[in-house]
Amino acid sequence: MSRSASSRANRRGEPPPSPEALPSPALDSHTHLDIAVGGEERLPTEAEVDAEIAAAAAVGIPKLVQVGVDVASSQWSAALAARHPSVLAAVALHPNEAGAGAATDEALAEIDRLAALPRVRAVGETGLDRFRTGPEGWAAQEASFRAHIGIAKRHGIALVIHDRDAHAEVLRVLDDEGLPEHTVFHCFSGDAAFARQCLDRGAVLSFAGTLTFANAGNLREAAALAPLDQLLVETDSPFLTPVPHRGRPNGSRLVPLTVRALAETTGVELDRLCQALTTTAERVFGQW
């Protein structure tokens, strides 16, 4: 999600209470702590961020991937990962930022520099967004996406894809460029047929709180197709809060709600699913 949407996300009332803890540790493969904790107007303090991370750990989410969407948030993400053992970072220029002209040579060079840091383990979120960016920005989005794929390959780290209303176009670019060894479709939004195309290419599908929505039968069908070693879970916090708290601010401590929904969808016992999610995350992003 781009920073431009953060003001809407932070006008939705108080954060909901933490759910019951998971029986085994899992993780949040995609969060925006800078926005979730600090909001649009300011960056959070270290103490505020540490409290949010501790709240997630208390319910069985001791590992997080903090994701950048522009140069500033990517720098912040890398710095957080460098100081906090529970956090790894992903860095990128969000496709909507790229579509607005942010993917300059200088900006891409900074993402490339950050991607070389030891606690930065992914390039993302990058990709294509045909919902918020109009046709005038599509060429810039695609050029940025291709550049980010190259950065991920150059540094041997994962690629985290933002794909909104652009399934065929994303696959076209990936087929042109070749997928990095580890490629994650963040907040997977396709149906079972699209899931099969992604899985056949070796990609990992990461499901957010949208999996719990009543009208998300297509996502549950897609999740049921995914082998455990191609499955992740995330918040995209502060967005996409799972049921029963849909519409309120999201946070990594709410991941257990989505994990339980994923266990029900896949028919995998909860403890085994938690362990599998952690194993997959460590294969994709490396050890925390």
PDB file of C-alpha atoms in Angstrom, residues 112-230:
ATOM      1  CA  ASP A 112      20.034  -0.580  -4.996  1.00  0.00           C
ATOM      2  CA  ARG A 113      22.358   0.654  -2.236  1.00  0.00           C
ATOM      3  CA  LEU A 114      19.912  -0.280   0.509  1.00  0.00           C
ATOM      4  CA  ALA A 115      19.344  -3.726  -1.014  1.00  0.00           C
ATOM      5  CA  ALA A 116      22.988  -4.562  -0.329  1.00  0.00           C
ATOM      6  CA  LEU A 117      22.597  -4.107   3.435  1.00  0.00           C
ATOM      7  CA  PRO A 118      22.712  -7.340   5.446  1.00  0.00           C
ATOM      8  CA  ARG A 119      19.307  -6.961   7.119  1.00  0.00           C
ATOM      9  CA  VAL A 120      17.526  -5.972   3.900  1.00  0.00           C
ATOM     10  CA  ARG A 121      16.223  -9.262   2.516  1.00  0.00           C
ATOM     11  CA  ALA A 122      13.761  -8.255  -0.184  1.00  0.00           C
ATOM     12  CA  VAL A 123      13.085  -5.722  -2.903  1.00  0.00           C
ATOM     13  CA  GLY A 124       9.500  -4.602  -2.613  1.00  0.00           C
ATOM     14  CA  GLU A 125       6.904  -3.691  -2.704  1.00  0.00           C
ATOM     15  CA  THR A 126       7.167  -3.240  -6.426  1.00  0.00           C
ATOM     16  CA  GLY A 127       4.961  -4.267  -9.311  1.00  0.00           C
ATOM     17  CA  LEU A 128       1.990  -2.850 -11.187  1.00  0.00           C
ATOM     18  CA  ASP A 129      -1.164  -1.094 -10.010  1.00  0.00           C
ATOM     19  CA  ARG A 130      -3.860  -0.379 -12.578  1.00  0.00           C
ATOM     20  CA  PHE A 131      -6.352   0.736  -9.906  1.00  0.00           C
ATOM     21  CA  ARG A 132      -4.793   3.874  -8.435  1.00  0.00           C
ATOM     22  CA  THR A 133      -2.494   4.791 -11.323  1.00  0.00           C
ATOM     23  CA  GLY A 134      -4.020   5.819 -14.638  1.00  0.00           C
ATOM     24  CA  PRO A 135      -2.737   4.895 -18.104  1.00  0.00           C
ATOM     25  CA  GLU A 136      -0.438   7.914 -18.181  1.00  0.00           C
ATOM     26  CA  GLY A 137       1.691   6.292 -15.449  1.00  0.00           C
ATOM     27  CA  TRP A 138       1.738   2.691 -16.648  1.00  0.00           C
ATOM     28  CA  ALA A 139       4.947   2.882 -18.679  1.00  0.00           C
ATOM     29  CA  ALA A 140       6.818   4.393 -15.724  1.00  0.00           C
ATOM     30  CA  GLN A 141       5.414   1.710 -13.428  1.00  0.00           C
ATOM     31  CA  GLU A 142       6.564  -1.061 -15.717  1.00  0.00           C
ATOM     32  CA  ALA A 143      10.036   0.407 -16.147  1.00  0.00           C
ATOM     33  CA  SER A 144      10.362   0.683 -12.367  1.00  0.00           C
ATOM     34  CA  PHE A 145       9.129  -2.891 -11.883  1.00  0.00           C
ATOM     35  CA  ARG A 146      11.726  -4.184 -14.325  1.00  0.00           C
ATOM     36  CA  ALA A 147      14.448  -2.191 -12.578  1.00  0.00           C
ATOM     37  CA  HIS A 148      13.438  -3.600  -9.186  1.00  0.00           C
ATOM     38  CA  ILE A 149      13.509  -7.156 -10.537  1.00  0.00           C
ATOM     39  CA  GLY A 150      17.062  -6.490 -11.655  1.00  0.00           C
ATOM     40  CA  ILE A 151      18.020  -5.158  -8.220  1.00  0.00           C
ATOM     41  CA  ALA A 152      16.595  -8.235  -6.484  1.00  0.00           C
ATOM     42  CA  LYS A 153      18.506 -10.548  -8.806  1.00  0.00           C
ATOM     43  CA  ARG A 154      21.726  -8.574  -8.482  1.00  0.00           C
ATOM     44  CA  HIS A 155      21.685  -8.872  -4.703  1.00  0.00           C
ATOM     45  CA  GLY A 156      20.256 -12.379  -4.544  1.00  0.00           C
ATOM     46  CA  ILE A 157      17.296 -11.404  -2.365  1.00  0.00           C
ATOM     47  CA  ALA A 158      13.549 -11.894  -2.623  1.00  0.00           C
ATOM     48  CA  LEU A 159      11.153  -9.888  -4.779  1.00  0.00           C
ATOM     49  CA  VAL A 160       7.883  -8.736  -3.162  1.00  0.00           C
ATOM     50  CA  ILE A 161       5.187  -7.924  -5.710  1.00  0.00           C
ATOM     51  CA  HIS A 162       2.287  -5.495  -5.465  1.00  0.00           C
ATOM     52  CA  ASP A 163      -0.278  -6.543  -8.079  1.00  0.00           C
ATOM     53  CA  ARG A 164      -3.564  -4.690  -8.245  1.00  0.00           C
ATOM     54  CA  ASP A 165      -5.835  -5.183 -11.246  1.00  0.00           C
ATOM     55  CA  ALA A 166      -2.771  -6.147 -13.296  1.00  0.00           C
ATOM     56  CA  HIS A 167      -2.481  -9.939 -13.117  1.00  0.00           C
ATOM     57  CA  ALA A 168      -1.715 -10.603 -16.785  1.00  0.00           C
ATOM     58  CA  GLU A 169       0.642  -7.641 -17.059  1.00  0.00           C
ATOM     59  CA  VAL A 170       2.618  -8.689 -13.966  1.00  0.00           C
ATOM     60  CA  LEU A 171       3.084 -12.204 -15.324  1.00  0.00           C
ATOM     61  CA  ARG A 172       4.130 -10.806 -18.697  1.00  0.00           C
ATOM     62  CA  VAL A 173       6.884  -8.720 -17.103  1.00  0.00           C
ATOM     63  CA  LEU A 174       8.005 -11.585 -14.873  1.00  0.00           C
ATOM     64  CA  ASP A 175       8.179 -13.930 -17.844  1.00  0.00           C
ATOM     65  CA  ASP A 176      10.170 -11.346 -19.800  1.00  0.00           C
ATOM     66  CA  GLU A 177      12.657 -10.686 -17.004  1.00  0.00           C
ATOM     67  CA  GLY A 178      12.671 -14.069 -15.281  1.00  0.00           C
ATOM     68  CA  LEU A 179      11.607 -14.501 -11.671  1.00  0.00           C
ATOM     69  CA  PRO A 180      14.176 -14.121  -8.904  1.00  0.00           C
ATOM     70  CA  GLU A 181      14.732 -17.330  -6.958  1.00  0.00           C
ATOM     71  CA  HIS A 182      12.285 -16.146  -4.289  1.00  0.00           C
ATOM     72  CA  THR A 183       9.243 -14.177  -5.481  1.00  0.00           C
ATOM     73  CA  VAL A 184       6.305 -13.293  -3.229  1.00  0.00           C
ATOM     74  CA  PHE A 185       2.894 -12.062  -4.347  1.00  0.00           C
ATOM     75  CA  HIS A 186       2.083  -9.747  -1.447  1.00  0.00           C
ATOM     76  CA  CYS A 187      -1.583  -9.547  -0.412  1.00  0.00           C
ATOM     77  CA  PHE A 188      -2.514 -12.069  -3.069  1.00  0.00           C
ATOM     78  CA  SER A 189      -5.682 -10.870  -4.781  1.00  0.00           C
ATOM     79  CA  GLY A 190      -6.310 -13.316  -7.602  1.00  0.00           C
ATOM     80  CA  ASP A 191      -8.529 -16.333  -8.060  1.00  0.00           C
ATOM     81  CA  ALA A 192      -7.593 -20.009  -8.171  1.00  0.00           C
ATOM     82  CA  ALA A 193      -6.673 -19.891 -11.863  1.00  0.00           C
ATOM     83  CA  PHE A 194      -4.263 -17.000 -11.331  1.00  0.00           C
ATOM     84  CA  ALA A 195      -2.896 -18.683  -8.207  1.00  0.00           C
ATOM     85  CA  ARG A 196      -2.081 -21.753 -10.274  1.00  0.00           C
ATOM     86  CA  GLN A 197      -0.173 -19.629 -12.797  1.00  0.00           C
ATOM     87  CA  CYS A 198       1.863 -18.023 -10.007  1.00  0.00           C
ATOM     88  CA  LEU A 199       2.508 -21.294  -8.187  1.00  0.00           C
ATOM     89  CA  ASP A 200       3.605 -23.012 -11.394  1.00  0.00           C
ATOM     90  CA  ARG A 201       6.238 -20.280 -11.784  1.00  0.00           C
ATOM     91  CA  GLY A 202       7.531 -21.042  -8.283  1.00  0.00           C
ATOM     92  CA  ALA A 203       6.121 -17.946  -6.599  1.00  0.00           C
ATOM     93  CA  VAL A 204       4.942 -17.765  -2.992  1.00  0.00           C
ATOM     94  CA  LEU A 205       1.450 -16.446  -2.229  1.00  0.00           C
ATOM     95  CA  SER A 206       1.068 -14.237   0.847  1.00  0.00           C
ATOM     96  CA  PHE A 207      -2.445 -13.764   2.227  1.00  0.00           C
ATOM     97  CA  ALA A 208      -3.608 -10.779   4.263  1.00  0.00           C
ATOM     98  CA  GLY A 209      -6.723 -10.088   6.318  1.00  0.00           C
ATOM     99  CA  THR A 210      -8.782 -10.022   3.128  1.00  0.00           C
ATOM    100  CA  LEU A 211      -8.779 -13.826   3.367  1.00  0.00           C
ATOM    101  CA  THR A 212     -11.248 -13.494   6.261  1.00  0.00           C
ATOM    102  CA  PHE A 213     -13.748 -11.286   4.422  1.00  0.00           C
ATOM    103  CA  ALA A 214     -17.146 -12.839   3.711  1.00  0.00           C
ATOM    104  CA  ASN A 215     -16.939 -11.977   0.012  1.00  0.00           C
ATOM    105  CA  ALA A 216     -13.434 -13.446  -0.442  1.00  0.00           C
ATOM    106  CA  GLY A 217     -14.347 -16.946  -1.545  1.00  0.00           C
ATOM    107  CA  ASN A 218     -12.004 -16.587  -4.521  1.00  0.00           C
ATOM    108  CA  LEU A 219      -9.066 -15.952  -2.175  1.00  0.00           C
ATOM    109  CA  ARG A 220      -9.903 -18.962  -0.050  1.00  0.00           C
ATOM    110  CA  GLU A 221     -10.047 -21.130  -3.169  1.00  0.00           C
ATOM    111  CA  ALA A 222      -6.633 -19.774  -4.181  1.00  0.00           C
ATOM    112  CA  ALA A 223      -5.148 -20.373  -0.729  1.00  0.00           C
ATOM    113  CA  ALA A 224      -6.413 -23.941  -0.704  1.00  0.00           C
ATOM    114  CA  LEU A 225      -4.336 -24.629  -3.837  1.00  0.00           C
ATOM    115  CA  ALA A 226      -1.024 -23.481  -2.403  1.00  0.00           C
ATOM    116  CA  PRO A 227       1.460 -26.025  -1.046  1.00  0.00           C
ATOM    117  CA  LEU A 228       2.699 -25.166   2.432  1.00  0.00           C
ATOM    118  CA  ASP A 229       6.112 -24.235   1.070  1.00  0.00           C
ATOM    119  CA  GLN A 230       4.515 -21.608  -1.203  1.00  0.00           C
TER     120      GLN A 230
END
